[in-house]
Short mmCIF file of C-alpha atoms in Angstrom, two decimals:
data_model
loop_
_atom_site.label_atom_id
_atom_site.label_comp_id
_atom_site.label_asym_id
_atom_site.label_seq_id
_atom_site.Cartn_x
_atom_site.Cartn_y
_atom_site.Cartn_z
CA MET A 1 -13.69 13.77 7.56
CA ILE A 2 -11.27 16.66 7.79
CA LYS A 3 -7.84 16.84 6.13
CA ALA A 4 -5.32 19.15 7.76
CA LYS A 5 -2.09 20.16 5.98
CA ILE A 6 0.60 21.47 8.31
CA ILE A 7 3.92 23.20 7.61
CA VAL A 8 6.44 23.56 10.39
CA LYS A 9 9.51 25.66 9.63
CA LEU A 10 12.34 27.33 11.48
CA LYS A 11 11.73 30.95 12.43
CA ASN A 12 13.44 33.31 9.93
CA THR A 13 15.91 34.46 12.53
CA ILE A 14 17.17 30.89 13.20
CA LEU A 15 19.99 29.48 11.09
CA ASP A 16 19.01 26.56 8.87
CA PRO A 17 22.17 24.46 8.16
CA GLN A 18 20.23 21.77 6.28
CA GLY A 19 18.74 24.36 3.93
CA LYS A 20 22.16 26.06 3.46
CA THR A 21 23.72 22.71 2.56
CA ILE A 22 21.00 22.04 -0.09
CA GLN A 23 21.39 25.55 -1.40
CA HIS A 24 25.12 25.19 -1.81
CA ALA A 25 24.71 21.79 -3.46
CA LEU A 26 22.26 23.34 -5.95
CA GLU A 27 24.67 26.24 -6.64
CA THR A 28 27.45 23.73 -7.32
CA LEU A 29 25.14 21.97 -9.76
CA GLY A 30 24.72 25.21 -11.68
CA TYR A 31 21.47 26.66 -10.27
CA LYS A 32 22.74 30.22 -9.88
CA GLU A 33 19.36 31.88 -9.49
CA ILE A 34 18.78 30.67 -5.92
CA GLU A 35 18.79 33.51 -3.41
CA SER A 36 17.84 31.43 -0.36
CA LEU A 37 16.53 27.99 0.57
CA ARG A 38 14.87 27.06 3.90
CA SER A 39 13.82 23.55 4.85
CA GLY A 40 10.96 22.48 7.02
CA LYS A 41 8.52 19.68 7.83
CA PHE A 42 5.18 18.80 6.43
CA PHE A 43 2.37 16.79 7.97
CA GLU A 44 -0.96 15.62 6.57
CA ILE A 45 -3.53 14.54 9.14
CA ASN A 46 -6.96 13.00 8.49
CA LEU A 47 -9.37 13.60 11.35
CA ASN A 48 -12.55 11.66 12.02
CA MET A 49 -14.83 14.65 12.51
CA ASP A 50 -16.95 17.06 10.52
CA SER A 51 -16.57 20.42 12.19
CA GLU A 52 -13.85 22.52 10.64
CA GLU A 53 -13.87 24.80 13.65
CA LYS A 54 -13.29 22.03 16.12
CA ALA A 55 -10.65 20.51 13.82
CA LYS A 56 -8.82 23.83 13.67
CA SER A 57 -8.68 24.07 17.45
CA ILE A 58 -7.35 20.47 17.79
CA VAL A 59 -4.81 20.84 15.01
CA ASP A 60 -3.55 24.14 16.44
CA GLU A 61 -3.07 22.42 19.85
CA ILE A 62 -1.24 19.44 18.28
CA CYS A 63 1.04 21.84 16.33
CA ARG A 64 1.79 24.00 19.35
CA LYS A 65 2.34 21.14 21.81
CA ILE A 66 3.76 18.27 19.75
CA LEU A 67 4.78 18.97 16.16
CA SER A 68 6.71 22.23 16.64
CA ASN A 69 9.20 23.62 19.05
CA PRO A 70 7.81 27.12 19.78
CA VAL A 71 11.24 28.43 20.73
CA THR A 72 12.76 27.92 17.27
CA GLU A 73 9.85 27.01 14.93
CA GLU A 74 6.69 28.44 13.58
CA TYR A 75 3.78 26.59 12.00
CA GLN A 76 0.89 27.18 9.67
CA PHE A 77 -1.91 24.89 8.61
CA THR A 78 -5.09 24.62 6.56
CA VAL A 79 -8.06 22.37 7.19
CA GLU A 80 -10.64 21.27 4.61
CA LYS A 81 -13.60 18.92 4.67
CA ILE A 82 -13.08 15.87 2.42
CA THR A 83 -15.29 12.97 1.41
CA LYS A 84 -14.08 9.65 2.70
CA LEU A 85 -13.56 7.22 -0.18
CA MET B 1 11.92 37.72 -7.08
CA ILE B 2 10.05 34.46 -7.06
CA LYS B 3 9.15 32.47 -3.94
CA ALA B 4 8.59 28.72 -4.47
CA LYS B 5 6.94 26.55 -1.83
CA ILE B 6 7.56 22.87 -2.22
CA ILE B 7 6.08 19.85 -0.47
CA VAL B 8 7.72 16.43 -0.89
CA LYS B 9 5.85 13.46 0.55
CA LEU B 10 5.96 9.71 0.34
CA LYS B 11 3.62 8.15 -2.21
CA ASN B 12 0.42 6.92 -0.61
CA THR B 13 1.32 3.28 -1.25
CA ILE B 14 4.64 3.59 0.66
CA LEU B 15 4.65 2.96 4.37
CA ASP B 16 5.50 5.99 6.56
CA PRO B 17 6.94 4.74 9.84
CA GLN B 18 7.72 8.27 11.06
CA GLY B 19 4.13 9.34 10.51
CA LYS B 20 2.82 6.16 12.19
CA THR B 21 5.01 6.83 15.24
CA ILE B 22 3.71 10.39 15.60
CA GLN B 23 0.12 9.16 15.06
CA HIS B 24 0.47 6.56 17.88
CA ALA B 25 2.09 9.12 20.17
CA LEU B 26 -0.88 11.46 19.60
CA GLU B 27 -3.36 8.63 20.24
CA THR B 28 -1.59 7.83 23.51
CA LEU B 29 -1.92 11.51 24.44
CA GLY B 30 -5.67 11.32 23.96
CA TYR B 31 -6.20 12.57 20.41
CA LYS B 32 -8.62 9.81 19.36
CA GLU B 33 -9.93 11.59 16.26
CA ILE B 34 -6.84 10.98 14.18
CA GLU B 35 -7.51 8.60 11.28
CA SER B 36 -4.06 8.86 9.64
CA LEU B 37 -0.94 10.99 9.75
CA ARG B 38 1.70 11.24 6.99
CA SER B 39 4.89 13.14 7.24
CA GLY B 40 6.89 14.89 4.56
CA LYS B 41 9.38 17.65 3.80
CA PHE B 42 8.88 21.28 3.05
CA PHE B 43 11.21 23.70 1.18
CA GLU B 44 10.92 27.39 0.49
CA ILE B 45 13.15 28.75 -2.23
CA ASN B 46 13.67 32.35 -3.21
CA LEU B 47 14.78 32.71 -6.82
CA ASN B 48 16.45 35.81 -8.35
CA MET B 49 14.22 36.02 -11.42
CA ASP B 50 10.94 37.53 -12.50
CA SER B 51 9.39 35.01 -14.88
CA GLU B 52 6.96 32.68 -13.11
CA GLU B 53 7.02 30.34 -16.10
CA LYS B 54 10.82 30.04 -16.07
CA ALA B 55 10.79 29.61 -12.31
CA LYS B 56 8.24 26.79 -12.55
CA SER B 57 10.45 24.94 -15.00
CA ILE B 58 13.57 25.33 -12.83
CA VAL B 59 11.79 24.40 -9.58
CA ASP B 60 10.22 21.31 -11.25
CA GLU B 61 13.64 20.20 -12.36
CA ILE B 62 15.18 20.73 -8.90
CA CYS B 63 12.25 18.82 -7.29
CA ARG B 64 12.56 15.94 -9.74
CA LYS B 65 16.34 15.63 -9.74
CA ILE B 66 17.39 16.68 -6.25
CA LEU B 67 14.71 17.17 -3.62
CA SER B 68 12.67 14.08 -4.19
CA ASN B 69 13.22 10.39 -4.80
CA PRO B 70 10.86 9.67 -7.71
CA VAL B 71 10.69 5.97 -6.81
CA THR B 72 9.12 6.57 -3.38
CA GLU B 73 8.12 10.20 -3.24
CA GLU B 74 5.88 12.74 -4.99
CA TYR B 75 6.08 16.49 -4.94
CA GLN B 76 3.99 19.57 -5.49
CA PHE B 77 4.85 23.24 -5.49
CA THR B 78 3.55 26.71 -5.99
CA VAL B 79 5.45 29.78 -7.24
CA GLU B 80 4.52 33.39 -6.70
CA LYS B 81 6.15 36.71 -7.47
CA ILE B 82 7.18 38.64 -4.42
CA THR B 83 8.63 42.07 -3.80
CA LYS B 84 12.13 42.01 -2.40
CA LEU B 85 12.27 43.89 0.87
#
């Protein structure tokens, strides 16, 4: 079995109002050290297969076509073989 | 400057309807290899400080108190020193 961990986030040039709101809330609460905060999405997929190469190609396709909007977002992922419990 | 990358996800025992919906959509689209899909949140924070140890303690506090709901969610994070451009 393969476990894929995917992060989808807004491109750096795109404004992130949700992140800005959290950042301001944290500043109000006294966390003055925060320079910037960006929010994004996380997905964890378990795939019934053993080939990391094939999994990478499928996960990349799923990220590109379904999980992210290529106009405003970028994604990155890792795959690793795991033992099914 | 310190960059923290944070993942907040539902505990494994908590149902994830959003993840299930995406999983079923992917199955409908022909991705039959998917065993499970869980969704979560991702945050990237830049902190104006140099001590990784101090940053870890602040980020842990922010995760525990603000970014996650400890009843239903769990979090993990990494911190790394980066050079400000």
